[in-house]
Amino acid sequence: MSTLPPFAHLLGTDPWSVKVCLDDPEASHASRDYPIMIGKGLLSAANAFTGLPQAHTALIVTNTVVGPLYALALEQALQAHYPRVLHLSLADGEAAKTWSTLTQVFDTLLEHGCDRKTVLFALGGGVVGDITGFAAACFMRGVPFVQIPTTLLAQVDSSVGGKTAINHPLGKNMVGAFYQPRRVLCDLDVLTSLPGRELSAGLAEVIKYGPIADMAFYEWLEHNVDSLMDKDPEHLAKAVARSCQIKAWVVGQDEREGGIRAILNFGHTFGHAIESALGFGVWLHGEAVGCGMVMAAELSHRLGGVDRAFCDRLRHLIERAGLPVKAPDLGAEVYLEHMRLDKKAEAGEIRFVVIDTPGEARVRPAPDALVREVIDHCVRAP
Ligand code: NAD
Ligand code: GLY
C-alpha cells in the first residue's frame, strides 16, 4: 500500500492533479482509476473534457443557484464534445436531497430518449453531486458521470470517492450506492461566488484531514485559516489539492469502507445526528461536522486518547473557521436515537471515529453513559 506523500512535497511542487487509484495496475479489466483536475478556468478549458466517454447526449444536472452562474460556460464547453447537451435544474439545498428530486433526473433522461452511453455532469455542491451520482448509478444500471464540484466542501470531499446518496426522513444519506465518477474537475474560479457561510462549512471537511491523517497540514491550516477565509486563491488551491490527495489515498485503500475509509467520518456521527434531528438544512452539513469534531475530540479525550490541550486547539481552529463549536441542546436521548441509525453502528452499538494521537484515527464503540457526558459538556461549553 502506498504511503501518503508528505505535505511538504505538495508545497514545493505543482499540486494540480491528483489520481484516485482503485484498481490493481495488473488487473485485466478496464481501470476505474480517475483523475481529479484542480485549477483555474477548468469549466471552459478544452483539455478538461478530452478523453471522457463518447456519447450522443450529455446531461448537465445543476440547481437553481449554480445553474444561472455556471451552466452556460459548461454547456458551451460540452458542445464541442457531445452532439446534444441537455440541462436539468433541481431545487436548491439539503432539503431537496430526496427521492422525488432523484426521480426528476430519471424523468428527464427518459423523456429525452437518453441511452446507456449518456454522460451525466454534476455541476454544483455536494447535494447535486450526491444526487447525480446516485442517478448515474441507477439509470439503465449505470451510466458514466463527471463531478464538477462548485463548493469548497464538494471539491475537498464529496466529489471524490464515489459515495452517492439521498436522505431518508429517518436518516442522512441512508439510500445510495458506491459509484465512482469518471473525472473530477475542481475549477477554483467558481469559489469566488461562494457565500462565506458555505466556505466555512467546506473548511470543516478540510480541517478534518489534520487530526485523522496529517498534522503538518493541520499546522499549515492553523497558520493560514484567516487567508483561507479571505479566499486567498493560492492557499485555497493548496487546501483543495492536499485534501483531495488525502481523500484519494484513503479511498484507494478502502473503496467500500470495510475499514480505514471510516476515519473520513470523524465528527460525522455527532454531526449527522445534529443535521437529522434539527431538520435537514437547518445547520449546514459542514457546520454540523465542525461541531461534531469538537464532540468527537472530547469523547476521544475521555476515552484516554488526545489530551485536553489538543481538544482546545481543535476547538479554537474550528471557531476561527467561522463554525459553531457549541452543540445544540437536543437532549442526549435524541442524539443517541439518531446515532444508533448511523451507518457505522453494528447491532445497535454506536461506533465513533476517535483520535488517540493527533494525526491517527480509529473506529471504536463508547459506553452510552460517557457519550451522554460528552453531549452534556458540549451543550454547555462556552
Ligand atoms: P450544497 O450542495 O447544498 O451547496 C451549498 C450551497 O451553495 C447551495 O445553496 C448551493 O446551491 C450553493 N452553491 C454551490 N456552489 C456555489 C457557488 N460556486 N457559488 C455560489 N453558491 C454556490 O452543500 P455542500 O456543502 O456542497 O454539500 C453538502 C452535501 O454533501 C451534504 O448533503 C452531505 O451529506 C454531502 N457530502 C457527501 C460526501 C460524499 O462523500 N459523497 C461527503 C461530504 C458531504
Ligand atoms: N465523506 C466520507 C467518505 O467519503 O467516506
Tab-separated table of C-alpha atoms and ligand atoms in Angstrom:
chain	number	residue	atom	x	y	z
A	1	MET	CA	0.000	0.000	0.000
A	2	SER	CA	1.386	3.404	-0.948
A	3	THR	CA	2.215	5.865	1.803
A	4	LEU	CA	0.758	9.353	1.882
A	5	PRO	CA	3.315	11.766	0.361
A	6	PRO	CA	4.331	14.362	2.954
A	7	PHE	CA	2.563	17.720	2.818
A	8	ALA	CA	5.915	19.471	2.361
A	9	HIS	CA	6.217	17.865	-1.118
A	10	LEU	CA	2.944	19.424	-2.166
A	11	LEU	CA	4.072	22.874	-1.068
A	12	GLY	CA	7.144	22.712	-3.276
A	13	THR	CA	5.643	21.277	-6.448
A	14	ASP	CA	2.784	21.624	-8.914
A	15	PRO	CA	-0.145	20.224	-6.951
A	16	TRP	CA	-2.870	20.421	-9.505
A	17	SER	CA	-3.505	16.851	-10.481
A	18	VAL	CA	-4.364	14.033	-8.117
A	19	LYS	CA	-5.295	10.486	-9.117
A	20	VAL	CA	-7.729	8.160	-7.389
A	21	CYS	CA	-6.240	4.678	-7.825
A	22	LEU	CA	-8.817	1.970	-7.226
A	23	ASP	CA	-7.548	-0.929	-9.245
A	24	ASP	CA	-4.580	-3.208	-9.263
A	25	PRO	CA	-2.421	-1.991	-12.201
A	26	GLU	CA	-2.109	-5.663	-13.292
A	27	ALA	CA	-5.916	-6.125	-13.397
A	28	SER	CA	-7.216	-7.327	-16.766
A	29	HIS	CA	-10.490	-5.345	-16.709
A	30	ALA	CA	-10.692	-1.670	-17.693
A	31	SER	CA	-9.343	0.539	-14.928
A	32	ARG	CA	-11.737	2.576	-12.810
A	33	ASP	CA	-8.926	4.923	-11.720
A	34	TYR	CA	-9.740	8.551	-12.402
A	35	PRO	CA	-8.106	11.972	-12.225
A	36	ILE	CA	-9.033	14.920	-10.036
A	37	MET	CA	-8.078	18.009	-12.031
A	38	ILE	CA	-7.632	21.137	-9.915
A	39	GLY	CA	-7.111	24.557	-11.443
A	40	LYS	CA	-8.449	27.874	-12.597
A	41	GLY	CA	-10.715	28.180	-15.637
A	42	LEU	CA	-11.323	24.436	-15.997
A	43	LEU	CA	-15.008	24.901	-16.837
A	44	SER	CA	-14.052	26.334	-20.192
A	45	ALA	CA	-10.687	24.622	-20.691
A	46	ALA	CA	-10.685	22.387	-23.778
A	47	ASN	CA	-8.402	19.744	-22.230
A	48	ALA	CA	-10.626	19.335	-19.173
A	49	PHE	CA	-13.135	17.324	-21.228
A	50	THR	CA	-10.957	15.390	-23.654
A	51	GLY	CA	-10.799	11.641	-23.152
A	52	LEU	CA	-14.184	11.342	-21.446
A	53	PRO	CA	-16.603	8.626	-22.664
A	54	GLN	CA	-18.129	9.449	-26.036
A	55	ALA	CA	-21.911	9.683	-26.311
A	56	HIS	CA	-24.700	11.325	-28.256
A	57	THR	CA	-26.007	13.138	-25.169
A	58	ALA	CA	-24.543	14.888	-22.150
A	59	LEU	CA	-26.905	15.908	-19.327
A	60	ILE	CA	-25.865	18.761	-17.038
A	61	VAL	CA	-27.537	18.368	-13.638
A	62	THR	CA	-27.334	21.536	-11.575
A	63	ASN	CA	-29.599	23.622	-9.333
A	64	THR	CA	-31.391	26.952	-9.315
A	65	VAL	CA	-28.452	28.766	-7.677
A	66	VAL	CA	-25.452	27.324	-9.516
A	67	GLY	CA	-27.114	26.918	-12.932
A	68	PRO	CA	-27.530	30.635	-13.667
A	69	LEU	CA	-23.882	31.239	-12.698
A	70	TYR	CA	-22.010	28.451	-14.470
A	71	ALA	CA	-24.202	26.164	-16.614
A	72	LEU	CA	-23.803	28.218	-19.798
A	73	ALA	CA	-19.990	28.043	-19.699
A	74	LEU	CA	-20.173	24.299	-19.128
A	75	GLU	CA	-22.757	23.829	-21.860
A	76	GLN	CA	-20.545	25.659	-24.366
A	77	ALA	CA	-17.536	23.534	-23.414
A	78	LEU	CA	-19.543	20.306	-23.723
A	79	GLN	CA	-20.984	21.249	-27.117
A	80	ALA	CA	-17.508	20.698	-28.576
A	81	HIS	CA	-17.670	17.054	-27.448
A	82	TYR	CA	-21.334	15.960	-27.485
A	83	PRO	CA	-23.934	16.462	-30.284
A	84	ARG	CA	-26.708	17.072	-27.740
A	85	VAL	CA	-26.329	18.811	-24.368
A	86	LEU	CA	-29.347	18.745	-22.041
A	87	HIS	CA	-29.819	20.698	-18.861
A	88	LEU	CA	-31.758	19.960	-15.657
A	89	SER	CA	-32.053	22.413	-12.764
A	90	LEU	CA	-33.018	20.944	-9.387
A	91	ALA	CA	-34.294	22.763	-6.309
A	92	ASP	CA	-31.516	24.071	-4.082
A	93	GLY	CA	-30.406	22.800	-0.678
A	94	GLU	CA	-30.144	19.812	1.609
A	95	ALA	CA	-33.926	19.592	1.964
A	96	ALA	CA	-34.061	18.743	-1.763
A	97	LYS	CA	-31.847	15.669	-1.408
A	98	THR	CA	-34.873	13.414	-1.699
A	99	TRP	CA	-36.409	10.594	-3.648
A	100	SER	CA	-38.675	12.967	-5.596
A	101	THR	CA	-35.715	15.123	-6.700
A	102	LEU	CA	-33.838	11.998	-7.771
A	103	THR	CA	-36.851	10.959	-9.850
A	104	GLN	CA	-36.648	14.221	-11.789
A	105	VAL	CA	-33.282	13.109	-13.163
A	106	PHE	CA	-34.746	9.815	-14.388
A	107	ASP	CA	-37.774	11.650	-15.833
A	108	THR	CA	-35.511	13.971	-17.829
A	109	LEU	CA	-33.338	11.125	-19.106
A	110	LEU	CA	-36.342	9.047	-20.207
A	111	GLU	CA	-38.383	11.905	-21.648
A	112	HIS	CA	-35.412	12.791	-23.892
A	113	GLY	CA	-34.776	9.209	-25.002
A	114	CYS	CA	-31.326	9.025	-23.376
A	115	ASP	CA	-29.422	5.777	-23.756
A	116	ARG	CA	-26.940	3.946	-21.555
A	117	LYS	CA	-23.997	5.883	-23.012
A	118	THR	CA	-25.391	9.247	-21.888
A	119	VAL	CA	-22.897	11.074	-19.662
A	120	LEU	CA	-24.142	12.985	-16.615
A	121	PHE	CA	-22.299	16.108	-15.430
A	122	ALA	CA	-22.954	17.102	-11.805
A	123	LEU	CA	-22.477	20.875	-11.604
A	124	GLY	CA	-22.980	22.036	-8.015
A	125	GLY	CA	-22.226	21.332	-4.389
A	126	GLY	CA	-22.394	18.057	-2.528
A	127	VAL	CA	-26.166	17.835	-2.805
A	128	VAL	CA	-26.174	17.974	-6.613
A	129	GLY	CA	-23.113	15.679	-6.726
A	130	ASP	CA	-24.625	13.041	-4.425
A	131	ILE	CA	-27.989	13.013	-6.243
A	132	THR	CA	-26.456	12.972	-9.745
A	133	GLY	CA	-24.004	10.224	-8.809
A	134	PHE	CA	-26.824	8.087	-7.428
A	135	ALA	CA	-28.925	8.719	-10.543
A	136	ALA	CA	-25.947	7.712	-12.717
A	137	ALA	CA	-25.501	4.517	-10.674
A	138	CYS	CA	-29.158	3.556	-11.195
A	139	PHE	CA	-30.114	4.743	-14.691
A	140	MET	CA	-30.066	1.743	-17.023
A	141	ARG	CA	-27.976	0.052	-14.279
A	142	GLY	CA	-25.167	2.568	-14.608
A	143	VAL	CA	-24.114	5.402	-16.922
A	144	PRO	CA	-20.882	7.445	-16.747
A	145	PHE	CA	-20.801	10.646	-14.732
A	146	VAL	CA	-18.395	13.509	-14.078
A	147	GLN	CA	-18.201	15.576	-10.906
A	148	ILE	CA	-17.816	19.355	-11.282
A	149	PRO	CA	-17.941	20.453	-7.647
A	150	THR	CA	-18.670	24.138	-7.050
A	151	THR	CA	-18.462	24.390	-3.245
A	152	LEU	CA	-15.288	24.054	-1.210
A	153	LEU	CA	-16.890	21.143	0.630
A	154	ALA	CA	-17.638	19.310	-2.585
A	155	GLN	CA	-14.157	19.981	-4.006
A	156	VAL	CA	-12.349	18.653	-0.935
A	157	ASP	CA	-14.633	15.769	-0.061
A	158	SER	CA	-17.959	14.812	-1.593
A	159	SER	CA	-16.955	14.759	-5.286
A	160	VAL	CA	-14.142	12.289	-4.633
A	161	GLY	CA	-14.554	8.652	-3.687
A	162	GLY	CA	-17.867	7.560	-5.180
A	163	LYS	CA	-20.266	7.820	-2.257
A	164	THR	CA	-23.654	8.800	-3.684
A	165	ALA	CA	-26.939	9.073	-1.815
A	166	ILE	CA	-30.184	10.779	-0.949
A	167	ASN	CA	-31.546	11.357	2.553
A	168	HIS	CA	-34.421	9.447	4.146
A	169	PRO	CA	-36.658	11.275	6.634
A	170	LEU	CA	-35.257	8.922	9.293
A	171	GLY	CA	-31.600	9.402	8.483
A	172	LYS	CA	-28.902	11.135	6.494
A	173	ASN	CA	-27.602	9.544	3.249
A	174	MET	CA	-29.482	6.350	4.032
A	175	VAL	CA	-30.283	5.372	0.431
A	176	GLY	CA	-27.392	5.326	-2.013
A	177	ALA	CA	-24.604	3.461	-3.770
A	178	PHE	CA	-20.843	3.410	-4.159
A	179	TYR	CA	-20.371	4.575	-7.745
A	180	GLN	CA	-17.222	6.309	-8.962
A	181	PRO	CA	-17.129	9.319	-11.319
A	182	ARG	CA	-15.013	9.211	-14.492
A	183	ARG	CA	-13.346	12.513	-13.612
A	184	VAL	CA	-13.489	15.281	-11.023
A	185	LEU	CA	-12.981	18.864	-12.223
A	186	CYS	CA	-12.303	21.344	-9.423
A	187	ASP	CA	-12.412	24.782	-11.014
A	188	LEU	CA	-11.082	27.124	-8.339
A	189	ASP	CA	-12.629	30.180	-10.040
A	190	VAL	CA	-16.159	29.133	-9.029
A	191	LEU	CA	-15.288	29.560	-5.353
A	192	THR	CA	-15.308	33.349	-5.853
A	193	SER	CA	-19.131	33.361	-5.764
A	194	LEU	CA	-19.431	31.031	-2.763
A	195	PRO	CA	-21.065	32.677	0.287
A	196	GLY	CA	-18.901	32.950	3.423
A	197	ARG	CA	-21.072	30.562	5.428
A	198	GLU	CA	-20.621	27.877	2.756
A	199	LEU	CA	-16.867	28.496	2.661
A	200	SER	CA	-16.713	27.873	6.415
A	201	ALA	CA	-18.746	24.697	6.003
A	202	GLY	CA	-16.158	23.474	3.493
A	203	LEU	CA	-13.310	24.327	5.842
A	204	ALA	CA	-14.766	21.872	8.370
A	205	GLU	CA	-14.035	18.983	5.990
A	206	VAL	CA	-10.577	20.436	5.222
A	207	ILE	CA	-9.716	20.672	8.924
A	208	LYS	CA	-10.913	17.076	9.381
A	209	TYR	CA	-7.941	15.748	7.388
A	210	GLY	CA	-5.481	17.037	10.011
A	211	PRO	CA	-6.479	15.044	13.112
A	212	ILE	CA	-7.153	11.877	11.084
A	213	ALA	CA	-4.105	11.849	8.811
A	214	ASP	CA	-1.808	14.836	8.571
A	215	MET	CA	-0.762	17.126	11.401
A	216	ALA	CA	1.725	19.019	9.172
A	217	PHE	CA	-1.251	20.076	7.022
A	218	TYR	CA	-3.179	20.887	10.194
A	219	GLU	CA	-0.411	23.248	11.367
A	220	TRP	CA	-0.397	24.890	7.930
A	221	LEU	CA	-4.157	25.404	8.303
A	222	GLU	CA	-3.631	26.991	11.717
A	223	HIS	CA	-1.237	29.490	10.106
A	224	ASN	CA	-3.438	30.169	7.080
A	225	VAL	CA	-7.051	29.899	8.205
A	226	ASP	CA	-7.561	33.665	8.042
A	227	SER	CA	-6.374	33.916	4.444
A	228	LEU	CA	-8.464	30.863	3.545
A	229	MET	CA	-11.474	32.695	4.981
A	230	ASP	CA	-10.481	35.622	2.748
A	231	LYS	CA	-10.418	33.228	-0.246
A	232	ASP	CA	-6.714	33.667	-0.944
A	233	PRO	CA	-6.555	31.762	-4.270
A	234	GLU	CA	-3.120	30.236	-3.727
A	235	HIS	CA	-3.960	28.980	-0.257
A	236	LEU	CA	-7.372	27.680	-1.350
A	237	ALA	CA	-5.690	25.778	-4.177
A	238	LYS	CA	-3.265	24.132	-1.761
A	239	ALA	CA	-6.032	23.264	0.688
A	240	VAL	CA	-8.105	21.661	-2.100
A	241	ALA	CA	-5.139	19.773	-3.542
A	242	ARG	CA	-3.927	18.399	-0.200
A	243	SER	CA	-7.445	17.429	0.882
A	244	CYS	CA	-8.009	15.589	-2.409
A	245	GLN	CA	-4.638	13.903	-2.069
A	246	ILE	CA	-5.509	12.598	1.402
A	247	LYS	CA	-9.008	11.552	0.391
A	248	ALA	CA	-7.709	9.733	-2.719
A	249	TRP	CA	-5.108	7.968	-0.585
A	250	VAL	CA	-7.749	6.730	1.881
A	251	VAL	CA	-10.314	5.731	-0.777
A	252	GLY	CA	-7.599	3.930	-2.770
A	253	GLN	CA	-7.053	1.639	0.221
A	254	ASP	CA	-10.695	1.001	1.064
A	255	GLU	CA	-13.221	1.969	-1.593
A	256	ARG	CA	-16.291	0.496	0.146
A	257	GLU	CA	-15.499	1.421	3.743
A	258	GLY	CA	-14.629	-2.007	5.062
A	259	GLY	CA	-12.003	-0.415	7.291
A	260	ILE	CA	-9.819	2.711	7.061
A	261	ARG	CA	-12.293	4.780	4.997
A	262	ALA	CA	-14.461	5.144	8.106
A	263	ILE	CA	-11.895	7.615	9.531
A	264	LEU	CA	-13.203	10.162	6.991
A	265	ASN	CA	-16.293	10.244	9.195
A	266	PHE	CA	-14.503	11.960	12.081
A	267	GLY	CA	-17.119	14.260	13.645
A	268	HIS	CA	-19.872	12.872	11.407
A	269	THR	CA	-21.591	10.568	13.928
A	270	PHE	CA	-22.466	13.526	16.136
A	271	GLY	CA	-22.811	15.796	13.086
A	272	HIS	CA	-25.329	13.629	11.219
A	273	ALA	CA	-27.418	13.412	14.416
A	274	ILE	CA	-27.482	17.234	14.598
A	275	GLU	CA	-28.466	17.524	10.925
A	276	SER	CA	-31.253	14.923	11.065
A	277	ALA	CA	-32.629	15.974	14.463
A	278	LEU	CA	-32.759	19.699	13.634
A	279	GLY	CA	-34.211	19.008	10.166
A	280	PHE	CA	-32.062	18.781	7.022
A	281	GLY	CA	-30.715	22.190	6.022
A	282	VAL	CA	-31.132	23.998	9.366
A	283	TRP	CA	-27.437	23.547	10.128
A	284	LEU	CA	-25.244	23.123	7.049
A	285	HIS	CA	-23.547	19.746	6.764
A	286	GLY	CA	-20.121	21.306	7.329
A	287	GLU	CA	-21.355	23.222	10.378
A	288	ALA	CA	-22.657	20.012	11.925
A	289	VAL	CA	-19.363	18.268	11.116
A	290	GLY	CA	-17.355	21.133	12.672
A	291	CYS	CA	-19.302	20.918	15.922
A	292	GLY	CA	-19.287	17.120	15.657
A	293	MET	CA	-15.474	17.153	15.580
A	294	VAL	CA	-15.408	19.173	18.816
A	295	MET	CA	-17.658	16.500	20.352
A	296	ALA	CA	-15.655	13.601	18.915
A	297	ALA	CA	-12.402	15.105	20.228
A	298	GLU	CA	-13.968	15.432	23.686
A	299	LEU	CA	-15.051	11.790	23.514
A	300	SER	CA	-11.562	10.761	22.374
A	301	HIS	CA	-10.082	12.561	25.377
A	302	ARG	CA	-12.496	10.933	27.824
A	303	LEU	CA	-11.645	7.520	26.335
A	304	GLY	CA	-7.943	8.097	27.086
A	305	GLY	CA	-6.904	9.458	23.671
A	306	VAL	CA	-5.850	13.029	22.829
A	307	ASP	CA	-5.129	15.367	25.707
A	308	ARG	CA	-7.199	18.358	26.787
A	309	ALA	CA	-4.767	20.757	25.069
A	310	PHE	CA	-5.486	19.100	21.714
A	311	CYS	CA	-9.261	19.387	22.251
A	312	ASP	CA	-8.860	23.113	22.966
A	313	ARG	CA	-6.577	23.564	19.957
A	314	LEU	CA	-9.048	21.869	17.588
A	315	ARG	CA	-11.982	23.776	19.023
A	316	HIS	CA	-10.078	27.044	18.515
A	317	LEU	CA	-9.318	26.307	14.848
A	318	ILE	CA	-12.916	25.297	14.144
A	319	GLU	CA	-14.119	28.521	15.759
A	320	ARG	CA	-11.632	30.593	13.722
A	321	ALA	CA	-13.041	28.943	10.591
A	322	GLY	CA	-16.391	30.518	11.435
A	323	LEU	CA	-18.051	27.287	12.554
A	324	PRO	CA	-20.270	26.566	15.580
A	325	VAL	CA	-18.496	24.832	18.467
A	326	LYS	CA	-21.359	24.668	20.945
A	327	ALA	CA	-23.661	21.690	20.408
A	328	PRO	CA	-27.406	22.276	20.053
A	329	ASP	CA	-29.343	21.191	23.119
A	330	LEU	CA	-31.431	18.390	21.613
A	331	GLY	CA	-31.376	16.190	24.715
A	332	ALA	CA	-28.926	13.302	24.998
A	333	GLU	CA	-31.559	10.690	24.142
A	334	VAL	CA	-32.331	12.399	20.813
A	335	TYR	CA	-28.624	12.347	19.929
A	336	LEU	CA	-28.370	8.664	20.870
A	337	GLU	CA	-31.510	7.722	18.963
A	338	HIS	CA	-30.190	9.343	15.764
A	339	MET	CA	-26.679	7.974	16.227
A	340	ARG	CA	-27.991	4.400	16.524
A	341	LEU	CA	-29.070	4.780	12.873
A	342	ASP	CA	-25.532	5.776	11.832
A	343	LYS	CA	-24.104	3.535	9.112
A	344	LYS	CA	-21.100	2.632	11.284
A	345	ALA	CA	-23.373	1.253	14.048
A	346	GLU	CA	-23.358	-2.513	14.426
A	347	ALA	CA	-26.300	-4.348	16.050
A	348	GLY	CA	-27.439	-1.074	17.627
A	349	GLU	CA	-23.980	-0.318	19.064
A	350	ILE	CA	-22.820	3.158	18.035
A	351	ARG	CA	-19.218	3.348	16.792
A	352	PHE	CA	-17.247	6.593	16.757
A	353	VAL	CA	-14.145	7.824	14.964
A	354	VAL	CA	-11.748	8.752	17.760
A	355	ILE	CA	-8.277	10.282	17.814
A	356	ASP	CA	-5.774	8.539	20.078
A	357	THR	CA	-2.787	10.523	18.833
A	358	PRO	CA	-3.136	13.661	16.683
A	359	GLY	CA	-2.881	12.539	13.053
A	360	GLU	CA	-4.158	8.992	13.710
A	361	ALA	CA	-7.784	7.910	13.943
A	362	ARG	CA	-9.631	4.672	14.573
A	363	VAL	CA	-13.222	3.497	14.996
A	364	ARG	CA	-14.471	2.164	18.321
A	365	PRO	CA	-17.627	1.927	20.430
A	366	ALA	CA	-18.148	4.021	23.572
A	367	PRO	CA	-20.406	3.485	26.597
A	368	ASP	CA	-23.708	5.397	26.347
A	369	ALA	CA	-23.104	6.970	29.770
A	370	LEU	CA	-19.830	8.503	28.569
A	371	VAL	CA	-21.456	9.745	25.351
A	372	ARG	CA	-24.172	11.414	27.462
A	373	GLU	CA	-21.440	13.174	29.493
A	374	VAL	CA	-19.793	14.406	26.277
A	375	ILE	CA	-23.093	15.741	24.924
A	376	ASP	CA	-23.833	17.456	28.221
A	377	HIS	CA	-20.354	19.033	28.256
A	378	CYS	CA	-20.549	20.221	24.628
A	379	VAL	CA	-24.050	21.665	25.026
A	380	ARG	CA	-22.875	23.756	27.987
A	381	ALA	CA	-19.408	24.656	26.657
A	382	PRO	CA	-18.913	28.414	26.285
B	1	NAD	P1	-24.837	22.216	-1.165
B	1	NAD	O1	-24.682	21.299	-2.292
B	1	NAD	O2	-26.194	22.382	-0.580
B	1	NAD	O3	-24.242	23.640	-1.564
B	1	NAD	C1	-24.274	24.662	-0.632
B	1	NAD	C2	-24.977	25.918	-1.178
B	1	NAD	O4	-24.076	26.646	-2.000
B	1	NAD	C3	-26.188	25.645	-2.031
B	1	NAD	O5	-27.136	26.643	-1.814
B	1	NAD	C4	-25.626	25.737	-3.430
B	1	NAD	O6	-26.589	25.997	-4.416
B	1	NAD	C5	-24.662	26.878	-3.285
B	1	NAD	N1	-23.549	26.912	-4.221
B	1	NAD	C6	-22.857	25.854	-4.699
B	1	NAD	N2	-21.809	26.292	-5.420
B	1	NAD	C7	-21.853	27.637	-5.403
B	1	NAD	C8	-21.037	28.644	-5.961
B	1	NAD	N3	-19.915	28.344	-6.632
B	1	NAD	N4	-21.371	29.920	-5.783
B	1	NAD	C9	-22.493	30.246	-5.054
B	1	NAD	N5	-23.284	29.335	-4.472
B	1	NAD	C10	-22.962	28.041	-4.645
B	1	NAD	O7	-23.896	21.759	0.071
B	1	NAD	P2	-22.384	21.249	0.143
B	1	NAD	O8	-21.854	21.785	1.414
B	1	NAD	O9	-21.640	21.475	-1.103
B	1	NAD	O10	-22.567	19.670	0.272
B	1	NAD	C11	-23.189	19.109	1.385
B	1	NAD	C12	-23.713	17.750	0.979
B	1	NAD	O11	-22.631	16.903	0.615
B	1	NAD	C13	-24.459	17.037	2.090
B	1	NAD	O12	-25.645	16.501	1.586
B	1	NAD	C14	-23.513	15.938	2.507
B	1	NAD	O13	-24.173	14.809	3.010
B	1	NAD	C15	-22.801	15.639	1.225
B	1	NAD	N6	-21.486	15.029	1.392
B	1	NAD	C16	-21.224	13.915	0.680
B	1	NAD	C17	-19.987	13.337	0.780
B	1	NAD	C18	-19.655	12.145	-0.082
B	1	NAD	O14	-18.611	11.528	0.143
B	1	NAD	N7	-20.457	11.825	-1.065
B	1	NAD	C19	-19.013	13.887	1.627
B	1	NAD	C20	-19.327	15.040	2.333
B	1	NAD	C21	-20.577	15.621	2.207
B	2	GLY	N1	-17.087	11.721	3.315
B	2	GLY	C1	-16.773	10.421	3.807
B	2	GLY	C2	-16.349	9.465	2.766
B	2	GLY	O1	-16.281	9.791	1.607
B	2	GLY	O2	-16.090	8.333	3.077
